[in-house]
C-alpha cells in the first residue's frame, strides 16, 4: 500500500509539472500573449508583468522563476485590471465555485447511486427502464443545454425560481440541477451495471444460502463491492463538474471562478488563463490521487497489488 | 445376468411393442451431432443488435441525421443563406421551418450546416483516437515488458491531465477553427483507447489459442491479423462509438464558450451560445433546434454504443 | 433409518431466449439422517440445479420449480414462501459452493462472514457469536483462529478458504449440508484433506450431507449412497457398493470405465462418446439413447420403467426388461 501510494504521489507531481510546463510554453509560443505583446496593456500592468514573469531575463530563467512562483501559489497579475492579481480572483471566485461544485457532487452521487440500486434490483422492470431512460437522457443532454432550457421553462415561463445570480438556496436549485444531471446519470448507469454484475457473484449466493434478508444482502454484501468501480470514476466526474461550472456560471451569471475564467478567455487575459488552468489542474490531479487512496482503503485486496500499481 | 427382484411395470403398458426391443440402427451422426447451428461472431452480434430496440432507434436517427446534414440545406425553401434584415427573429413558418436569427438567417439551414460540423468533428476525433490509440496500445501490449512499462507510464501521466482544461488551453493557443478543435480533442483523447487496446492485447496474448499458434511457428503479422485484431475489434468499435458523442459535446462546449467554431460558420454549440441573450424574450426556436439536435445526436451515439457493447460481448452469447 | 429430507418428482425449468430448458425432469430421492448421498453426473445433467432447488436458490426468473415436492420436517420447501425459506436456509440446511476463491465476499472479514449467519438465525450477541465462530474454525482446522477472524479472504489459500466456507455453513449446526462440487477447484492433496474433514465433521455433528460431484474418486471416499443423474433424471441409484461393483445402467458403467484404475493392470480408459442431450427439447425416451452402445428402438420412444435390483438399488433402463435380453442374445 505504501509503495503504491508513493508511486501514485510521484506520478501526480510529474503530471502537475507537465501541465505547468505545457501552459508556460504554449503561452510563450502565442502571439499576443503577455510574453510577446506590449500593445493592449497599460503601463502599470506592463510593469507588473515584467516584474512577475521576469520578461527582461532569458526564457530559461523565466521558466525557473515561473515554477518557483507557482510552487509558492503566486499566479501573477491580471492583464486587464492593474490593481488585482490572479490570486485575488481565485480568492473571490473559487469559494462560490467550490460551493456549487460540492453541492452538485453530493447531489449527483447520492441520487445516482440510489437510482442505480433501484434499477438493478428491479432489473428489467418498469422502474429500471424509467431510471435508465432518465440516465441516457442525462448523458445525452449537454449541461449548458439543460441549463438554458431550465431557465426558459422554470424561471421565465413558470416563474418558479430566480433566473440568475447566487444569493439564496433558491438561486442554487437550477444551476445545481443542470450541473448534477450528467454526473448523476453516469453514476446511476455504472452503479446499476456493477450492481447487476455483483449480484451474480458466488459470494452473493453464499450470503443467500446463509438465509440473510434481501436488505442485508444488498446493502452489506453487494453495495460495497458494487461501488468500487463508481469510486474510480469520481475523479473524472469531479473534472466534468468543474469544467461544467464554466458554462453554468456563465449562463446563470454566478460570480464564481468559472465565470472569471471564461471572461479571461474571451479577453485573452493570459495570466488568469494560466493561473486558473494550473490551479484547477492541481486540484483535479490531487482529487484523482485522493480517489486512488480511497479505493485502496475500500478494497482490502489492493494491498496485494502494490507491485503492479493497481 | 440375473434379475432377482424384477419389478417390471412394462407389461401393464400395452403400447410397448415387442418388436421395439431390437438394437437401434447405428446412427453415427446423432451421437456427435452439433445441437445448434453455429453462427459467426459478427453475424450473431448483428442479430443481437437488431433485437435491441433502443440501439436501432439510435442507428436510424443517426442515418437520418447524416442524410439531413447532407441534403437539409438543399431542400429548405429559402435556399440561400441570405442576411435579410427584415426577416430577423421570425418564428418557424412555412418559409423558415425553424425560424430565423437576429440577422435574418434561416435556422433550418444553419442547423444542418451545424450538423455537418458536429458530425465531422465527432467522426474525425474518433478516427484519430483510433489510429493513434490502437497503434500505441497495440505496440505496448504486444511488446510487453520494459517497452510496455515506459509507454504506459507516459500514458498514465497524460491520463491524469484534465481533458477539457487541456482542450481549452490548446484552443486558446491555436487559431480558432475546425482543425484546431480536432487537434485539441485528439491531443489527449487517444489515451483512453490506448489503455483499452493494450489491456485487451495483453489479455488475449496469453490465451491458449494464441500460444498454440505461436508454437506452430505462425508469423507475428498473421497472429496479429488472425487472432488479435478480430478479438479486440469489438471493444474498439464500442469505444469509438462512445468517443463520437463526447467529442461532439466538447466541440459544442468550446463553441458555447466562444473558443470553438467562429462566425460566419455555425455549429450547434455556437448557435446555442448566440441564442442565450434572446431566450428571455421568448424566441425559443433559436435555442430549441440546435439544443434538440445536439441531444439527439449524443443520445443516438450513446444508445448505439451501449447496444454494440452488449451485442459484441462474447460473455453474453447464447 | 429416519428420512430427514425427501425429494419427490422434482421438475425445474428455465426460461431462456431459446425456449424452456427442462433442467430437472422428475428427480426423486431420500436423504437419511447422518448419511452422505452423492449425486453424480457430468456438467449440465441437472445435479447443481437439484441442489439449489432444495435451498430455494434457483434464480426466479428465469428458473422455476414446475412440479414436485421437497419435504423437510413436514414442510414442502418447494412451495414455501421466501420469507419462511430464509429461516431454514443456513440454519437447518446449509450449502457449500464450488469455488472457494469466489464464494467469500472480498470486502468483509471472514469473522464477519462466519458470524452473520448465527446472528441472523439465533439472535445472539456478537460476543457469543465470536465464541461460536472460534469453536467452528477450530473444528474445520484453521490454525490460530483468533487472529484469523479479522483477516480478509484474499489472505487465505484456496484450501483454507474452503475450510472457512465449510465453517460458515456449519455455524448454525444444520441438519443437512449440501456441498456442490466442494473439491473441484482444489489441488488433489487439498482435496483429500477437505474430504477427510467432511467425514470428521459428520462423525462429530451427525449432519446429513448431499454431495454434488462429477468425480467418482470423491464419491468413493465419502459417499454412503449414490444417485447417478443424466439429462435431468436419476438413471440409477444404490449404495456405493452396488454402484461401484454392480453397475446396471450403461451410462454408470461408462462413467466407471472412464475413471483411471490402478488396481487393474492395463485397464483401458474408455471415454463415453458424444455429448449430453439438448434439454431445450429433451428426448421422449431414455436421454442416454444417442450415446448408448446397447440402444434399442424402444429406448428412443419411451422412458424406461424402474427396475429394483436390491433394496436400495434402482435402475431405469430397458436392458433390464426380459424382452431385451432375448433380443440382444439372438443378435450376438
mmCIF file of N, CA, C and O in Angstrom, chain A residues 106-162:
data_model
loop_
_atom_site.group_PDB
_atom_site.id
_atom_site.type_symbol
_atom_site.label_atom_id
_atom_site.label_comp_id
_atom_site.label_asym_id
_atom_site.label_seq_id
_atom_site.Cartn_x
_atom_site.Cartn_y
_atom_site.Cartn_z
ATOM 1 N N UNK A 106 -22.339 16.111 -4.366
ATOM 2 C CA UNK A 106 -23.091 15.352 -3.360
ATOM 3 C C UNK A 106 -24.451 14.935 -3.909
ATOM 4 O O UNK A 106 -24.854 13.762 -3.803
ATOM 5 N N UNK A 107 -25.139 15.872 -4.550
ATOM 6 C CA UNK A 107 -26.447 15.556 -5.129
ATOM 7 C C UNK A 107 -26.301 14.452 -6.169
ATOM 8 O O UNK A 107 -27.063 13.475 -6.185
ATOM 9 N N UNK A 108 -25.288 14.586 -7.043
ATOM 10 C CA UNK A 108 -25.110 13.616 -8.122
ATOM 11 C C UNK A 108 -24.795 12.230 -7.562
ATOM 12 O O UNK A 108 -25.345 11.224 -8.015
ATOM 13 N N UNK A 109 -23.915 12.164 -6.562
ATOM 14 C CA UNK A 109 -23.511 10.864 -6.024
ATOM 15 C C UNK A 109 -24.691 10.177 -5.352
ATOM 16 O O UNK A 109 -25.012 9.026 -5.651
ATOM 17 N N UNK A 110 -25.379 10.913 -4.463
ATOM 18 C CA UNK A 110 -26.463 10.279 -3.710
ATOM 19 C C UNK A 110 -27.589 9.842 -4.649
ATOM 20 O O UNK A 110 -28.016 8.686 -4.643
ATOM 21 N N UNK A 111 -28.042 10.767 -5.508
ATOM 22 C CA UNK A 111 -29.170 10.404 -6.367
ATOM 23 C C UNK A 111 -28.760 9.358 -7.390
ATOM 24 O O UNK A 111 -29.535 8.446 -7.696
ATOM 25 N N UNK A 112 -27.526 9.449 -7.893
ATOM 26 C CA UNK A 112 -27.064 8.476 -8.888
ATOM 27 C C UNK A 112 -26.995 7.070 -8.318
ATOM 28 O O UNK A 112 -27.458 6.115 -8.940
ATOM 29 N N UNK A 113 -26.439 6.956 -7.111
ATOM 30 C CA UNK A 113 -26.313 5.631 -6.511
ATOM 31 C C UNK A 113 -27.689 5.042 -6.209
ATOM 32 O O UNK A 113 -27.968 3.880 -6.517
ATOM 33 N N UNK A 114 -28.570 5.876 -5.640
ATOM 34 C CA UNK A 114 -29.915 5.372 -5.328
ATOM 35 C C UNK A 114 -30.632 4.905 -6.592
ATOM 36 O O UNK A 114 -31.203 3.817 -6.637
ATOM 37 N N UNK A 115 -30.556 5.734 -7.629
ATOM 38 C CA UNK A 115 -31.216 5.391 -8.895
ATOM 39 C C UNK A 115 -30.648 4.080 -9.445
ATOM 40 O O UNK A 115 -31.390 3.200 -9.908
ATOM 41 N N UNK A 116 -29.316 3.946 -9.367
ATOM 42 C CA UNK A 116 -28.658 2.747 -9.880
ATOM 43 C C UNK A 116 -29.070 1.501 -9.120
ATOM 44 O O UNK A 116 -29.339 0.453 -9.720
ATOM 45 N N UNK A 117 -29.143 1.609 -7.800
ATOM 46 C CA UNK A 117 -29.527 0.441 -6.992
ATOM 47 C C UNK A 117 -30.951 0.015 -7.309
ATOM 48 O O UNK A 117 -31.232 -1.163 -7.560
ATOM 49 N N UNK A 118 -31.854 1.006 -7.314
ATOM 50 C CA UNK A 118 -33.252 0.679 -7.582
ATOM 51 C C UNK A 118 -33.392 0.012 -8.947
ATOM 52 O O UNK A 118 -34.069 -1.005 -9.096
ATOM 53 N N UNK A 119 -32.688 0.561 -9.939
ATOM 54 C CA UNK A 119 -32.775 -0.005 -11.289
ATOM 55 C C UNK A 119 -32.257 -1.438 -11.307
ATOM 56 O O UNK A 119 -32.848 -2.314 -11.934
ATOM 57 N N UNK A 120 -31.157 -1.688 -10.592
ATOM 58 C CA UNK A 120 -30.574 -3.037 -10.604
ATOM 59 C C UNK A 120 -31.488 -4.024 -9.899
ATOM 60 O O UNK A 120 -31.658 -5.160 -10.351
ATOM 61 N N UNK A 121 -32.084 -3.584 -8.785
ATOM 62 C CA UNK A 121 -32.924 -4.520 -8.030
ATOM 63 C C UNK A 121 -34.216 -4.834 -8.771
ATOM 64 O O UNK A 121 -34.758 -5.918 -8.667
ATOM 65 N N UNK A 122 -34.726 -3.847 -9.504
ATOM 66 C CA UNK A 122 -35.944 -4.087 -10.299
ATOM 67 C C UNK A 122 -35.535 -4.335 -11.753
ATOM 68 O O UNK A 122 -36.120 -3.771 -12.668
ATOM 69 N N UNK A 123 -34.488 -5.119 -11.945
ATOM 70 C CA UNK A 123 -33.917 -5.334 -13.267
ATOM 71 C C UNK A 123 -34.989 -5.714 -14.282
ATOM 72 O O UNK A 123 -35.792 -6.625 -14.029
ATOM 73 N N UNK A 124 -35.001 -4.987 -15.409
ATOM 74 C CA UNK A 124 -35.963 -5.200 -16.497
ATOM 75 C C UNK A 124 -37.390 -4.867 -16.111
ATOM 76 O O UNK A 124 -38.319 -5.197 -16.839
ATOM 77 N N UNK A 125 -37.585 -4.237 -14.965
ATOM 78 C CA UNK A 125 -38.923 -3.801 -14.591
ATOM 79 C C UNK A 125 -39.163 -2.387 -15.074
ATOM 80 O O UNK A 125 -38.301 -1.765 -15.706
ATOM 81 N N UNK A 126 -40.342 -1.869 -14.765
ATOM 82 C CA UNK A 126 -40.719 -0.532 -15.217
ATOM 83 C C UNK A 126 -39.755 0.519 -14.646
ATOM 84 O O UNK A 126 -39.283 1.404 -15.345
ATOM 85 N N UNK A 127 -39.445 0.366 -13.337
ATOM 86 C CA UNK A 127 -38.577 1.345 -12.680
ATOM 87 C C UNK A 127 -37.194 1.354 -13.324
ATOM 88 O O UNK A 127 -36.587 2.391 -13.526
ATOM 89 N N UNK A 128 -36.708 0.143 -13.659
ATOM 90 C CA UNK A 128 -35.409 0.028 -14.312
ATOM 91 C C UNK A 128 -35.405 0.815 -15.620
ATOM 92 O O UNK A 128 -34.517 1.628 -15.871
ATOM 93 N N UNK A 129 -36.423 0.592 -16.447
ATOM 94 C CA UNK A 129 -36.472 1.284 -17.736
ATOM 95 C C UNK A 129 -36.586 2.789 -17.542
ATOM 96 O O UNK A 129 -35.938 3.568 -18.228
ATOM 97 N N UNK A 130 -37.401 3.182 -16.573
ATOM 98 C CA UNK A 130 -37.581 4.599 -16.308
ATOM 99 C C UNK A 130 -36.248 5.224 -15.878
ATOM 100 O O UNK A 130 -35.818 6.248 -16.413
ATOM 101 N N UNK A 131 -35.599 4.559 -14.917
ATOM 102 C CA UNK A 131 -34.334 5.087 -14.393
ATOM 103 C C UNK A 131 -33.295 5.171 -15.501
ATOM 104 O O UNK A 131 -32.550 6.147 -15.604
ATOM 105 N N UNK A 132 -33.245 4.150 -16.345
ATOM 106 C CA UNK A 132 -32.228 4.144 -17.391
ATOM 107 C C UNK A 132 -32.560 5.130 -18.501
ATOM 108 O O UNK A 132 -31.663 5.676 -19.136
ATOM 109 N N UNK A 133 -33.854 5.372 -18.734
ATOM 110 C CA UNK A 133 -34.216 6.415 -19.697
ATOM 111 C C UNK A 133 -33.738 7.769 -19.186
ATOM 112 O O UNK A 133 -33.118 8.548 -19.919
ATOM 113 N N UNK A 134 -33.989 8.025 -17.900
ATOM 114 C CA UNK A 134 -33.508 9.276 -17.307
ATOM 115 C C UNK A 134 -31.994 9.358 -17.447
ATOM 116 O O UNK A 134 -31.437 10.391 -17.818
ATOM 117 N N UNK A 135 -31.332 8.237 -17.182
ATOM 118 C CA UNK A 135 -29.869 8.230 -17.221
ATOM 119 C C UNK A 135 -29.348 8.498 -18.626
ATOM 120 O O UNK A 135 -28.420 9.290 -18.812
ATOM 121 N N UNK A 136 -29.945 7.847 -19.636
ATOM 122 C CA UNK A 136 -29.477 8.058 -21.010
ATOM 123 C C UNK A 136 -29.722 9.506 -21.430
ATOM 124 O O UNK A 136 -28.866 10.143 -22.044
ATOM 125 N N UNK A 137 -30.889 10.039 -21.052
ATOM 126 C CA UNK A 137 -31.164 11.438 -21.380
ATOM 127 C C UNK A 137 -30.165 12.350 -20.672
ATOM 128 O O UNK A 137 -29.652 13.302 -21.254
ATOM 129 N N UNK A 138 -29.886 12.022 -19.411
ATOM 130 C CA UNK A 138 -28.949 12.836 -18.643
ATOM 131 C C UNK A 138 -27.571 12.873 -19.276
ATOM 132 O O UNK A 138 -26.882 13.895 -19.240
ATOM 133 N N UNK A 139 -27.167 11.743 -19.876
ATOM 134 C CA UNK A 139 -25.863 11.709 -20.522
ATOM 135 C C UNK A 139 -25.913 12.446 -21.861
ATOM 136 O O UNK A 139 -24.936 13.055 -22.291
ATOM 137 N N UNK A 140 -27.060 12.401 -22.521
ATOM 138 C CA UNK A 140 -27.149 12.943 -23.883
ATOM 139 C C UNK A 140 -27.357 14.450 -23.924
ATOM 140 O O UNK A 140 -26.967 15.093 -24.892
ATOM 141 N N UNK A 141 -28.010 14.999 -22.919
ATOM 142 C CA UNK A 141 -28.298 16.437 -22.975
ATOM 143 C C UNK A 141 -27.140 17.193 -22.322
ATOM 144 O O UNK A 141 -26.885 17.033 -21.138
ATOM 145 N N UNK A 142 -26.406 18.011 -23.092
ATOM 146 C CA UNK A 142 -25.283 18.745 -22.504
ATOM 147 C C UNK A 142 -25.768 19.685 -21.411
ATOM 148 O O UNK A 142 -26.885 20.200 -21.480
ATOM 149 N N UNK A 143 -24.896 19.908 -20.409
ATOM 150 C CA UNK A 143 -25.336 20.694 -19.252
ATOM 151 C C UNK A 143 -25.740 22.119 -19.620
ATOM 152 O O UNK A 143 -26.682 22.660 -19.046
ATOM 153 N N UNK A 144 -25.069 22.706 -20.613
ATOM 154 C CA UNK A 144 -25.461 24.085 -20.948
ATOM 155 C C UNK A 144 -26.811 24.134 -21.640
ATOM 156 O O UNK A 144 -27.566 25.102 -21.493
ATOM 157 N N UNK A 145 -27.131 23.066 -22.374
ATOM 158 C CA UNK A 145 -28.462 22.999 -22.988
ATOM 159 C C UNK A 145 -29.524 22.870 -21.905
ATOM 160 O O UNK A 145 -30.534 23.591 -21.883
ATOM 161 N N UNK A 146 -29.263 21.937 -20.953
ATOM 162 C CA UNK A 146 -30.207 21.733 -19.860
ATOM 163 C C UNK A 146 -30.386 23.031 -19.075
ATOM 164 O O UNK A 146 -31.516 23.414 -18.731
ATOM 165 N N UNK A 147 -29.274 23.719 -18.835
ATOM 166 C CA UNK A 147 -29.338 24.952 -18.048
ATOM 167 C C UNK A 147 -30.223 25.988 -18.732
ATOM 168 O O UNK A 147 -31.119 26.575 -18.111
ATOM 169 N N UNK A 148 -29.996 26.203 -20.031
ATOM 170 C CA UNK A 148 -30.784 27.215 -20.728
ATOM 171 C C UNK A 148 -32.254 26.806 -20.796
ATOM 172 O O UNK A 148 -33.148 27.645 -20.665
ATOM 173 N N UNK A 149 -32.504 25.506 -20.973
ATOM 174 C CA UNK A 149 -33.901 25.072 -21.025
ATOM 175 C C UNK A 149 -34.583 25.248 -19.677
ATOM 176 O O UNK A 149 -35.748 25.638 -19.603
ATOM 177 N N UNK A 150 -33.851 24.972 -18.609
ATOM 178 C CA UNK A 150 -34.416 25.157 -17.266
ATOM 179 C C UNK A 150 -34.758 26.627 -17.040
ATOM 180 O O UNK A 150 -35.820 26.951 -16.495
ATOM 181 N N UNK A 151 -33.857 27.505 -17.469
ATOM 182 C CA UNK A 151 -34.140 28.935 -17.306
ATOM 183 C C UNK A 151 -35.407 29.305 -18.052
ATOM 184 O O UNK A 151 -36.309 29.955 -17.521
ATOM 185 N N UNK A 152 -35.463 28.843 -19.299
ATOM 186 C CA UNK A 152 -36.591 29.211 -20.134
ATOM 187 C C UNK A 152 -37.915 28.715 -19.540
ATOM 188 O O UNK A 152 -38.885 29.458 -19.451
ATOM 189 N N UNK A 153 -37.945 27.439 -19.109
ATOM 190 C CA UNK A 153 -39.190 26.889 -18.596
ATOM 191 C C UNK A 153 -39.470 27.308 -17.160
ATOM 192 O O UNK A 153 -40.458 27.972 -16.865
ATOM 193 N N UNK A 154 -38.569 26.924 -16.264
ATOM 194 C CA UNK A 154 -38.843 27.066 -14.832
ATOM 195 C C UNK A 154 -38.791 28.528 -14.389
ATOM 196 O O UNK A 154 -39.631 28.985 -13.626
ATOM 197 N N UNK A 155 -37.770 29.232 -14.899
ATOM 198 C CA UNK A 155 -37.588 30.598 -14.399
ATOM 199 C C UNK A 155 -38.408 31.621 -15.176
ATOM 200 O O UNK A 155 -39.059 32.470 -14.586
ATOM 201 N N UNK A 156 -38.411 31.513 -16.520
ATOM 202 C CA UNK A 156 -39.091 32.530 -17.313
ATOM 203 C C UNK A 156 -40.568 32.207 -17.496
ATOM 204 O O UNK A 156 -41.437 32.997 -17.157
ATOM 205 N N UNK A 157 -40.879 31.016 -17.983
ATOM 206 C CA UNK A 157 -42.278 30.695 -18.276
ATOM 207 C C UNK A 157 -43.101 30.464 -17.010
ATOM 208 O O UNK A 157 -44.220 30.934 -16.894
ATOM 209 N N UNK A 158 -42.564 29.681 -16.075
ATOM 210 C CA UNK A 158 -43.356 29.369 -14.877
ATOM 211 C C UNK A 158 -43.051 30.336 -13.731
ATOM 212 O O UNK A 158 -43.773 30.361 -12.749
ATOM 213 N N UNK A 159 -41.951 31.026 -13.817
ATOM 214 C CA UNK A 159 -41.526 31.976 -12.790
ATOM 215 C C UNK A 159 -41.452 31.352 -11.401
ATOM 216 O O UNK A 159 -41.848 31.951 -10.400
ATOM 217 N N UNK A 160 -41.002 30.122 -11.344
ATOM 218 C CA UNK A 160 -40.932 29.415 -10.060
ATOM 219 C C UNK A 160 -39.683 29.795 -9.265
ATOM 220 O O UNK A 160 -39.708 29.870 -8.042
ATOM 221 N N UNK A 161 -38.584 29.964 -9.998
ATOM 222 C CA UNK A 161 -37.298 30.198 -9.333
ATOM 223 C C UNK A 161 -36.596 31.368 -9.999
ATOM 224 O O UNK A 161 -36.875 31.689 -11.160
ATOM 225 N N UNK A 162 -35.685 32.026 -9.267
ATOM 226 C CA UNK A 162 -34.971 33.162 -9.861
ATOM 227 C C UNK A 162 -34.099 32.727 -11.040
ATOM 228 O O UNK A 162 -33.639 31.581 -11.089
#
